[in-house]
Short mmCIF file of C-alpha atoms and ligand atoms in Angstrom, two decimals:
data_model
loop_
_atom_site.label_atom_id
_atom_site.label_comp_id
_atom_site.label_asym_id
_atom_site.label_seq_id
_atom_site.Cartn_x
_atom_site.Cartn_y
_atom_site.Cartn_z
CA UNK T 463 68.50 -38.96 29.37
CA UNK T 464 70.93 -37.73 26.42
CA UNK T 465 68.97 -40.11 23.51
CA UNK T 466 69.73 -36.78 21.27
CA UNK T 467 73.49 -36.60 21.65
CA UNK T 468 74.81 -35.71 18.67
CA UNK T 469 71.39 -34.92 16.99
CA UNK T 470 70.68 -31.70 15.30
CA UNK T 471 67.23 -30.01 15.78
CA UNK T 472 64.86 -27.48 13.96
CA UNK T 473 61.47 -26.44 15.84
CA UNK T 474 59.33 -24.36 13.94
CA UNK T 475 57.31 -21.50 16.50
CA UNK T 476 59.65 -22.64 19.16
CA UNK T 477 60.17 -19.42 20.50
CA UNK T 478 56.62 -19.77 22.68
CA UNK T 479 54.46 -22.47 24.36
CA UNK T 480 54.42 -25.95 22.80
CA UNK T 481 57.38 -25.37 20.53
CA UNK T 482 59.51 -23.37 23.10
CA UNK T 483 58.75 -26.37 25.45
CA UNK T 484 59.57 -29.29 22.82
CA UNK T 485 62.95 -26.74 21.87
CA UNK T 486 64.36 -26.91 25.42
CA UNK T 487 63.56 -30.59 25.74
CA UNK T 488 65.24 -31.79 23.18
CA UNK T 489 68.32 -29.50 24.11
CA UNK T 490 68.19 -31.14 27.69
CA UNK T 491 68.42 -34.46 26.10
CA UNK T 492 71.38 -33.77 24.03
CA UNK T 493 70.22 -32.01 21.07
CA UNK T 494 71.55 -28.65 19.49
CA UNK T 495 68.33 -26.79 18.75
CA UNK T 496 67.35 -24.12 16.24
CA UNK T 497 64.09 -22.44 16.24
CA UNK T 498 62.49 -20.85 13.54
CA UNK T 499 59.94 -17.96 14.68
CA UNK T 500 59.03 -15.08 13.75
CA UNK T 501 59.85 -13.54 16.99
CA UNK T 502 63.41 -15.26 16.88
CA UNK T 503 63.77 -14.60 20.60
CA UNK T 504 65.14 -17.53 23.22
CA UNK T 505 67.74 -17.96 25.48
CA UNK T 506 70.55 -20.15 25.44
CA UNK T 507 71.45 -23.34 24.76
CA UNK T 508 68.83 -22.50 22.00
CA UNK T 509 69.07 -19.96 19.39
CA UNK T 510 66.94 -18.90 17.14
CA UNK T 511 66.64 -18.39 13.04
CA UNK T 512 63.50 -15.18 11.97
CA UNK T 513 61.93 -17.72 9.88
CA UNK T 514 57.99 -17.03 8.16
CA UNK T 515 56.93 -20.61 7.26
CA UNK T 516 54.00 -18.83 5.15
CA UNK T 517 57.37 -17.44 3.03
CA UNK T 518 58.93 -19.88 1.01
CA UNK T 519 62.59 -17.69 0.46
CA UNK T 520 62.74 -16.93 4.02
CA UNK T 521 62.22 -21.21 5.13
CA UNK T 522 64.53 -21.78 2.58
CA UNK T 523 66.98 -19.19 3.40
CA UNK T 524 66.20 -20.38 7.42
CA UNK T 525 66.96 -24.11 7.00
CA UNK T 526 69.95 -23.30 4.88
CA UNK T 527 71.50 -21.36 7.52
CA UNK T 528 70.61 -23.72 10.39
CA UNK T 529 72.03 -26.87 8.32
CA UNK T 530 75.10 -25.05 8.29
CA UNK T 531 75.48 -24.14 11.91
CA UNK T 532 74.15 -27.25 13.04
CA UNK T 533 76.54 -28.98 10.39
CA UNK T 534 72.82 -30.91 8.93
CA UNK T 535 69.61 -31.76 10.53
CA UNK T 536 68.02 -34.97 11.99
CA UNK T 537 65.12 -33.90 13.43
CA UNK T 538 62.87 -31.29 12.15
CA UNK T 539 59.66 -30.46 14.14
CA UNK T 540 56.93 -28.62 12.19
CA UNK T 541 55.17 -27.25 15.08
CA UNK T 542 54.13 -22.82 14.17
CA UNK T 543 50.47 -22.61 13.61
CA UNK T 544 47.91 -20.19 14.14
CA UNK T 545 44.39 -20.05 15.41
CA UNK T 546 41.08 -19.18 13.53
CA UNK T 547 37.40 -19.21 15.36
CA UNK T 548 33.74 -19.58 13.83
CA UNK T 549 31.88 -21.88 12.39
CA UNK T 550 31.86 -22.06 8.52
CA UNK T 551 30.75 -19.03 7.63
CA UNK T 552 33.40 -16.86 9.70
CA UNK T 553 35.96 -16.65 7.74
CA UNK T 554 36.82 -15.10 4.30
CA UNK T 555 38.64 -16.17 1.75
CA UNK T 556 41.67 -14.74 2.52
CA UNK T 557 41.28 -16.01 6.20
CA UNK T 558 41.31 -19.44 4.90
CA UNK T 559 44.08 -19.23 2.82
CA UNK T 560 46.27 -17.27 5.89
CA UNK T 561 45.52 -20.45 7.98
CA UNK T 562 46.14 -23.19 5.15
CA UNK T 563 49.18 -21.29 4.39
CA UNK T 564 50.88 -21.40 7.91
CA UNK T 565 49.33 -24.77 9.73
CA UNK T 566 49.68 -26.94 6.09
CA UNK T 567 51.48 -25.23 3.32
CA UNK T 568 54.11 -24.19 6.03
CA UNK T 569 55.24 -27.54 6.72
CA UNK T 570 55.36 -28.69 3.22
CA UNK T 571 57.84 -25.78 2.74
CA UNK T 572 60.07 -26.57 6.01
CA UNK T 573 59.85 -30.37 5.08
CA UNK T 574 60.88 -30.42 1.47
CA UNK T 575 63.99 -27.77 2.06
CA UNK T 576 64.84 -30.01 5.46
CA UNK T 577 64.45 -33.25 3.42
CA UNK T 578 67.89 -33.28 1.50
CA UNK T 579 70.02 -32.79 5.29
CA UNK T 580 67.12 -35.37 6.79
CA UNK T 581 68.32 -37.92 3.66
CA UNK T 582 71.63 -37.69 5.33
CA UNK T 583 70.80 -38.59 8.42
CA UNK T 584 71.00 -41.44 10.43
CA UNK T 585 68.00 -40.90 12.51
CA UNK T 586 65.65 -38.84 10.88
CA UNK T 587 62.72 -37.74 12.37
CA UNK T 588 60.12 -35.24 11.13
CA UNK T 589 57.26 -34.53 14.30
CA UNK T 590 54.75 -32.21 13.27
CA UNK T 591 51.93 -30.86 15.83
CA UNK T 592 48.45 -31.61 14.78
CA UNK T 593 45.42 -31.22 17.30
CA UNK T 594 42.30 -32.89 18.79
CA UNK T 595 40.49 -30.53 16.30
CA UNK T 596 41.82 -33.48 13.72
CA UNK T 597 39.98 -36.09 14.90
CA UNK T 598 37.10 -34.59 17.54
CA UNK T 599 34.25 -32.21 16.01
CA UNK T 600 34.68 -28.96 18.14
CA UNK T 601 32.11 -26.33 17.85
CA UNK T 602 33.15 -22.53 16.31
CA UNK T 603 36.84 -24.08 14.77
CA UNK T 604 35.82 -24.91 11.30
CA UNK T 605 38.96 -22.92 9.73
CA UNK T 606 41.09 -24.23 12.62
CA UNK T 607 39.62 -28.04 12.42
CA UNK T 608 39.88 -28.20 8.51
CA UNK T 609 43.84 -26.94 8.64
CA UNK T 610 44.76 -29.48 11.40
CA UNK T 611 42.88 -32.35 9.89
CA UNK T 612 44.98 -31.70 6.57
CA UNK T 613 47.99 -31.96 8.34
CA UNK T 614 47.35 -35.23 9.67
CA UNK T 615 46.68 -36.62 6.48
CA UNK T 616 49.83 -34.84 5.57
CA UNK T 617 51.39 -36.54 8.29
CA UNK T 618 50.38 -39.89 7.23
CA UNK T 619 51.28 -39.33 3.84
CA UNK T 620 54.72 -38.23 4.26
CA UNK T 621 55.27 -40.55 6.72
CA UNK T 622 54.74 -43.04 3.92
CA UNK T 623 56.85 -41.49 1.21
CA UNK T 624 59.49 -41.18 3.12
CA UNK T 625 59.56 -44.39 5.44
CA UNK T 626 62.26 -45.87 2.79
CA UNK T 627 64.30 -43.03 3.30
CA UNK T 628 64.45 -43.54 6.70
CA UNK T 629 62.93 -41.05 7.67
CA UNK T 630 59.63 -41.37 10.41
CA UNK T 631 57.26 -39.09 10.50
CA UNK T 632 54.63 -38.99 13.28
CA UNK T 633 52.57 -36.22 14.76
CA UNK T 634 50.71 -35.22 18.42
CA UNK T 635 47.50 -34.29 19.26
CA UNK T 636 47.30 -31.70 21.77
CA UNK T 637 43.95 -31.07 23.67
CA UNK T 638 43.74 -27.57 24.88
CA UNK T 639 47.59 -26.96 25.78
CA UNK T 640 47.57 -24.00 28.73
CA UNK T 641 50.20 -21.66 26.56
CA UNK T 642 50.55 -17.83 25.70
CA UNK T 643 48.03 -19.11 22.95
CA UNK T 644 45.27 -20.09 24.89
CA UNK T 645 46.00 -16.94 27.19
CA UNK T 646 45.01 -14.40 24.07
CA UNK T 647 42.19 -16.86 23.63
CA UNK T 648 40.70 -15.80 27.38
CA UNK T 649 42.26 -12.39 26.92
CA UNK T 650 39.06 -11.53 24.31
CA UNK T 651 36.50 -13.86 25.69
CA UNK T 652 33.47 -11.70 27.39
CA UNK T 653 33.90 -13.96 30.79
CA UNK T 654 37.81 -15.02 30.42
CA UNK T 655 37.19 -17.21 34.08
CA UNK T 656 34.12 -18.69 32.83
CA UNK T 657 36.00 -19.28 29.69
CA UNK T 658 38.79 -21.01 31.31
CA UNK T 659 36.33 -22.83 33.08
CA UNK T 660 34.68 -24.38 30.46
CA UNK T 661 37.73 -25.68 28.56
CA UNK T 662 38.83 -27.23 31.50
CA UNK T 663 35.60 -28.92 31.99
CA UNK T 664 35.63 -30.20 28.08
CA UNK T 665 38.94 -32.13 29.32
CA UNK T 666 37.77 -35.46 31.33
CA UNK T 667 40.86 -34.84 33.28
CA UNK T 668 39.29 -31.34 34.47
CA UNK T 669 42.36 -29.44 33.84
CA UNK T 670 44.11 -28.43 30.30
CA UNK T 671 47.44 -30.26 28.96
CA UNK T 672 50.39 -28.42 30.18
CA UNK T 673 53.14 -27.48 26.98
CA UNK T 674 55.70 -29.44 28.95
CA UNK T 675 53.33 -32.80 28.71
CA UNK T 676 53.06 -32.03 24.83
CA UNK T 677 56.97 -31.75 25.03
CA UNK T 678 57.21 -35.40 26.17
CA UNK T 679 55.44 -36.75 22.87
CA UNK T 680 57.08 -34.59 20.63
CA UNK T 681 60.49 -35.87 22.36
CA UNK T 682 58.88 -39.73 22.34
CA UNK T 683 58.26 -39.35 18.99
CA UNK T 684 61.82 -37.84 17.78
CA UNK T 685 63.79 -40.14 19.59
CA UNK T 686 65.96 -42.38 17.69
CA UNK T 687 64.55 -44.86 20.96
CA UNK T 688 61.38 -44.95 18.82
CA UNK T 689 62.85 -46.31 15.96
CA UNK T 690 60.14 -48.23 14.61
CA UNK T 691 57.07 -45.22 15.23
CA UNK T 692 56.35 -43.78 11.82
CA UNK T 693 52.56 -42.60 10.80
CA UNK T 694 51.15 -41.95 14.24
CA UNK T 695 48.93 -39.80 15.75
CA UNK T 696 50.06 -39.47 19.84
CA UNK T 697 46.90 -37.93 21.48
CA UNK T 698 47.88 -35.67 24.51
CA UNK T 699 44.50 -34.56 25.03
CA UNK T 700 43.59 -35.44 28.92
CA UNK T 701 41.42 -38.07 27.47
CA UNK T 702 39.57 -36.06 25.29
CA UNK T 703 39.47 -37.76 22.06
CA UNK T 704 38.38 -41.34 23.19
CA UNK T 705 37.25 -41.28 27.08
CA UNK T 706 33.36 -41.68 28.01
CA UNK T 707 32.52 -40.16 31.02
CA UNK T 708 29.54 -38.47 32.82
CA UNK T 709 29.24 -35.17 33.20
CA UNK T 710 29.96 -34.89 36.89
CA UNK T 711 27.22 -33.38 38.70
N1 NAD O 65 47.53 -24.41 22.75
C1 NAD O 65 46.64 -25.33 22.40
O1 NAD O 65 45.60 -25.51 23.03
C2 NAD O 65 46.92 -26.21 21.20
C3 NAD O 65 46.17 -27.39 21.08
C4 NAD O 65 46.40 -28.21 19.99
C5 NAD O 65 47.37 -27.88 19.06
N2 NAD O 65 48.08 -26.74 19.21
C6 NAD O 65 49.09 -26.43 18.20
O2 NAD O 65 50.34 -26.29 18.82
C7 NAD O 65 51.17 -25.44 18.03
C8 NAD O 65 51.81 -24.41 18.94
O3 NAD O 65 50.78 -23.71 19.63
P1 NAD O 65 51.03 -22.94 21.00
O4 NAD O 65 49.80 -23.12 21.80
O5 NAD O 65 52.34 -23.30 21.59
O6 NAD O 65 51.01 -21.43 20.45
P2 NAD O 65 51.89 -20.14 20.73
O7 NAD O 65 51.11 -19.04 20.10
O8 NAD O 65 52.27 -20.06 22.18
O9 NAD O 65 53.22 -20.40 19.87
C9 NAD O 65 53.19 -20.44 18.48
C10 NAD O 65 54.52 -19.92 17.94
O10 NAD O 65 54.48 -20.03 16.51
C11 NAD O 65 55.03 -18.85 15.96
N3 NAD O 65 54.50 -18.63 14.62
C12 NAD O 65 53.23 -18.30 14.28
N4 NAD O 65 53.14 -18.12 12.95
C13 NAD O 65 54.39 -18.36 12.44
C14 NAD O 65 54.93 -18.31 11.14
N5 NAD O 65 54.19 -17.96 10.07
N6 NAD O 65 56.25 -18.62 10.97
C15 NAD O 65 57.02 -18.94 12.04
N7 NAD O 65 56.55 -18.99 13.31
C16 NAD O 65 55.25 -18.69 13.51
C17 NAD O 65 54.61 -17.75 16.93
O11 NAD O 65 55.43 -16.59 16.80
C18 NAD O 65 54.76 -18.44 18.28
O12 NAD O 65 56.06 -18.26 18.82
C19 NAD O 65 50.27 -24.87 16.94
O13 NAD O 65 50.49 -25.59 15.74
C20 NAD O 65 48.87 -25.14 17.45
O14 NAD O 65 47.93 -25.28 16.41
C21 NAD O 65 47.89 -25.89 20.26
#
C-alpha cells in the first residue's frame, strides 16, 4: 500500500514502541518520516529531530527544521507521553504538572507550530494517541487517567476547529500496548510475571495489544483513504473498553 506517497510525516516519541511502530509504518506506505524524541535515535528511512514537547523553543525550533527538510508537513502525529501511578493522592504538584505538560500541553505546542505547514496541505491529518485510561476507570492511574482524558477532549475540540481547514483530527485508544513502556512497568513491580499476568487477564482477549496493531489505527486514521474520519476515538484495546465477558474460571 503507498496511500502516503508524497506525504510528509512528524511522530512525536517515535523513536520507541507505539510511535517507533506508527514512524516505520507510515514510511512503508510512502511517507517521509521525522520523529521528534528526546532520544533522537532510529534507523533509516526515518530520521530523527531531539525534540522536548514539554519545551516550547525546542518544538518550535523541531517542526521548523523538519518542515524544511520534509519541504512542509501533512501529517503530524502527537503520540510522546509519559506514565504516572497512584491513586489521587500520589502525586505532587509538580508531578501533575510534569504529566499535563508532556501528554496535553505537549501537543498543543507541536499542533499550533505544525498548523501553518498542515494549512498548506492537501491532506492534513493530525492523530494523536490517547488511551483506554480516557474512557475506562482504571485503578492507581489518576494522574495518568486525568492527562489522557484531556487529550481526548482536546482531540475532539481541535478536530472541530480545524475541520474547515481541512484538517482531521482523530485519536486511538490503546489498551495495554506490550512496548519498552510497559517493560519498565514490570521491571519495578514486586512479582513482574504475576504482573504481566494480570494485565493480560484485564484484556478480554487474554493477551496485551501489540505496538504494531496500534500502528494500523494510527495509519487508518492518517490516511488521506479516510477522508471523511475527523473527531474519533479508534479503541485498540482487545475489547477492553466495551466487551462483557465472564471471568473465565
Ligand atoms: N504502552 C501502553 O500500554 C499504552 C497504552 C495506551 C496509551 N499509550 C500511549 O502511547 C504513547 C506511546 O507509549 P509507548 O508505550 O510507545 O511508550 P515508550 O516509552 O515506549 O515510548 C515513548 C517515547 O516518547 C518519548 N518521549 C517521552 N517524553 C518525551 C518528551 N517530553 N518529548 C519528546 N519525546 C518524549 C520517549 O523518549 C519514548 O521514545 C504514550 O502517549 C502513551 O501514553 C501507551
Amino acid at each position: 500500500m503507498t496511500d502516503f506517497a508524497g506525504l510528509r510525516a512528524v511522530v512525536t516519541g517515535g523513536a520507541s514502541g507505539i510511535g517507533l511502530a506508527a514512524a516505520q509504518l507510515l514510511a512503508a506506505r510512502g511517507a517521509q518520516v521525522v520523529v521528534f524524541d528526546l532520544k533522537p535515535e532510529v534507523d533509516a528511512p526515518l530520521t530523527a529531530i531531539a525534540a522536548d514537547v514539554s519545551d516550547d523553543g525546542s518544538v518550535r525550533d523541531a517542526v521548523a527544521a523538519a518542515a524544511l527538510q520534509l519541504g512542509g508537513i501533512d501529517v503530524v502525529v502527537n503520540n510522546a507521553g509519559i506514565g504516572a501511578q497512584g491513586n489521587v493522592t500520589a502525586n505532587d504538584d509538580a508531578e501533575w504538572h510534569r504529566v499535563l505538560d508532556v501528554n496535553v500541553v505537549g501537543i498543543a505546542r507541536v499542533t499550533r507550530a505544525a498548523l501553518p505547514h498542515l494549512r498548506k496541505s492537501e491532506a492534513a491529518a493530525i492523530v494523536n494517541t490517547c488511551s483506554i485510561a480516557a474512557t475506562a476507570g482504571l485503578p492507581n492511574r489518576a494522574l495518568y487517567s486525568a492527562s489522557k482524558g484531556a487529550v481526548l477532549a482536546l482531540t475532539m475540540a481541535m478536530a472541530a476547529d480545524h475541520v474547515r481547514e481541512g484538517i482531521r483530527v482523530n485519536c486511538v485508544n490503546p489498551g495495554t500496548a506490550d512496548t519498552p513502556w510497559v517493560g519498565r512497568l514490570l521491571d519495578v513491580a514486586a512479582d513482574p510475571a504475576a504482573e504481566r499476568a494480570a494485565l493480560e487477564a484485564r484484556q478480554p482477549m487474554g493477551r496485551l495489544v501489540s505496538a504494531d496493531e496500534v500502528a494500523q489505527a494510527i495509519a487508518y486514521l492518517a490516511s488521506p483513504l479516510s477522508g471523511s474520519t475527523t473527531g474519533t476515538a479508534l479503541a485498540v484495546d482487545g475489547g477492553m473498553q466495551n466487551l462483557r465477558i465472564p471471568a473465565t474460571r
